[in-house]
Structure formats: C-alpha cells, structure tokens
Short mmCIF file of C-alpha atoms in Angstrom, two decimals:
data_model
loop_
_atom_site.label_atom_id
_atom_site.label_comp_id
_atom_site.label_asym_id
_atom_site.label_seq_id
_atom_site.Cartn_x
_atom_site.Cartn_y
_atom_site.Cartn_z
CA MET A 1 12.48 6.21 -6.80
CA VAL A 2 10.24 4.47 -4.28
CA ILE A 3 6.48 4.50 -4.84
CA GLY A 4 4.54 4.63 -1.58
CA SER A 5 5.66 5.86 1.82
CA GLY A 6 3.95 3.15 3.85
CA SER A 7 5.95 0.85 6.08
CA GLY A 8 7.51 -1.03 3.15
CA GLY A 9 8.34 2.00 1.05
CA ALA A 10 9.66 3.98 3.99
CA SER A 11 11.83 1.06 5.14
CA LEU A 12 13.22 0.55 1.64
CA GLY A 13 13.88 4.27 1.19
CA HIS A 14 15.67 4.46 4.54
CA HIS A 15 17.81 1.41 3.72
CA LEU A 16 18.77 2.75 0.29
CA ALA A 17 19.59 6.23 1.63
CA ARG A 18 21.63 4.78 4.47
CA ASN A 19 23.68 2.93 1.86
CA GLY A 20 24.53 6.12 0.02
CA LEU A 21 21.85 6.19 -2.69
CA ARG A 22 19.72 9.24 -3.46
CA VAL A 23 16.06 8.40 -2.86
CA SER A 24 12.80 10.01 -3.93
CA LEU A 25 9.64 8.88 -2.14
CA ILE A 26 6.43 9.34 -4.11
CA GLU A 27 3.15 9.26 -2.18
CA ARG A 28 -0.32 9.75 -3.62
CA GLY A 29 -2.40 9.58 -0.47
CA GLY A 30 -2.89 12.10 2.24
CA TYR A 31 -1.91 11.94 5.88
CA LEU A 32 -3.44 9.01 7.75
CA PRO A 33 -4.49 10.24 11.20
CA ARG A 34 -3.39 8.28 14.23
CA SER A 35 -6.64 6.78 15.44
CA ARG A 36 -7.64 3.49 17.03
CA ALA A 37 -9.26 2.26 13.78
CA ASN A 38 -6.07 2.88 11.77
CA TRP A 39 -4.06 0.69 14.17
CA ASP A 40 -6.62 -2.12 14.48
CA CYS A 41 -5.64 -5.21 12.44
CA LYS A 42 -9.24 -6.37 11.96
CA THR A 43 -10.35 -2.96 10.68
CA VAL A 44 -7.39 -2.64 8.30
CA PHE A 45 -7.09 -6.21 6.97
CA VAL A 46 -10.52 -7.84 7.39
CA VAL A 47 -12.84 -4.87 6.92
CA GLY A 48 -10.43 -3.32 4.40
CA ALA A 49 -10.85 0.22 5.69
CA CYS A 50 -7.63 1.43 4.06
CA GLN A 51 -8.12 -0.23 0.66
CA THR A 52 -8.60 1.97 -2.36
CA LYS A 53 -12.01 2.00 -4.02
CA GLU A 54 -10.57 2.47 -7.52
CA THR A 55 -9.94 -0.34 -10.01
CA TRP A 56 -6.34 -0.87 -11.11
CA ARG A 57 -5.79 -2.19 -14.63
CA ARG A 58 -2.85 -3.37 -16.69
CA ARG A 59 -2.03 -1.67 -19.98
CA ASP A 60 -4.24 -4.12 -21.87
CA GLY A 61 -7.20 -3.18 -19.64
CA ASP A 62 -7.26 -6.45 -17.66
CA ALA A 63 -8.00 -5.91 -13.98
CA SER A 64 -8.09 -9.57 -12.91
CA PHE A 65 -4.54 -9.60 -11.48
CA PHE A 66 -5.44 -6.77 -9.13
CA SER A 67 -8.75 -8.28 -8.00
CA ARG A 68 -9.29 -7.90 -4.26
CA SER A 69 -10.72 -11.42 -4.05
CA GLN A 70 -7.32 -12.86 -5.04
CA TRP A 71 -5.47 -10.90 -2.36
CA SER A 72 -7.85 -11.12 0.59
CA ILE A 73 -6.67 -12.64 3.84
CA PRO A 74 -8.48 -15.87 4.75
CA LEU A 75 -10.31 -15.84 8.06
#
C-alpha cells in the first residue's frame, strides 16, 4: 500500500508493480488542475500554495515534528 499519488508515491507504486507486486495507491486529495501556478517552483515551495492547512499530530498529541518551520526551504 502506497499513501499518496504524488510524484514519489506514483514512482514507487510503478516500480513495485513493475517488479511483480500488487500495489494499492491511496490518495486523499482531489485532482490538481494543470495551471501555471501549480508548475511554478516559487509558488509551490516558497509560497507553499500546495501545503495543507491542517495540523498533523503524533499519537501523543505532539505536533512539533510536523512543524512547517522545521521543513521550510531556506531562501
């Protein structure tokens, strides 16, 4: 089972299937339209247009590992 059908998940799923494994791709999001903004690196990575607005937490309720500030790309 592969969670997420983005470039990483799709590549992994394709590789596993090509090597004879049965693969299930699970995707939560909807279709991302092909527009200039969705293909612009600054819009996606600097502005964060495709980042989720929800807060992810571990089982113990701690959200610090998933903090956006820890994963942002330096300019």
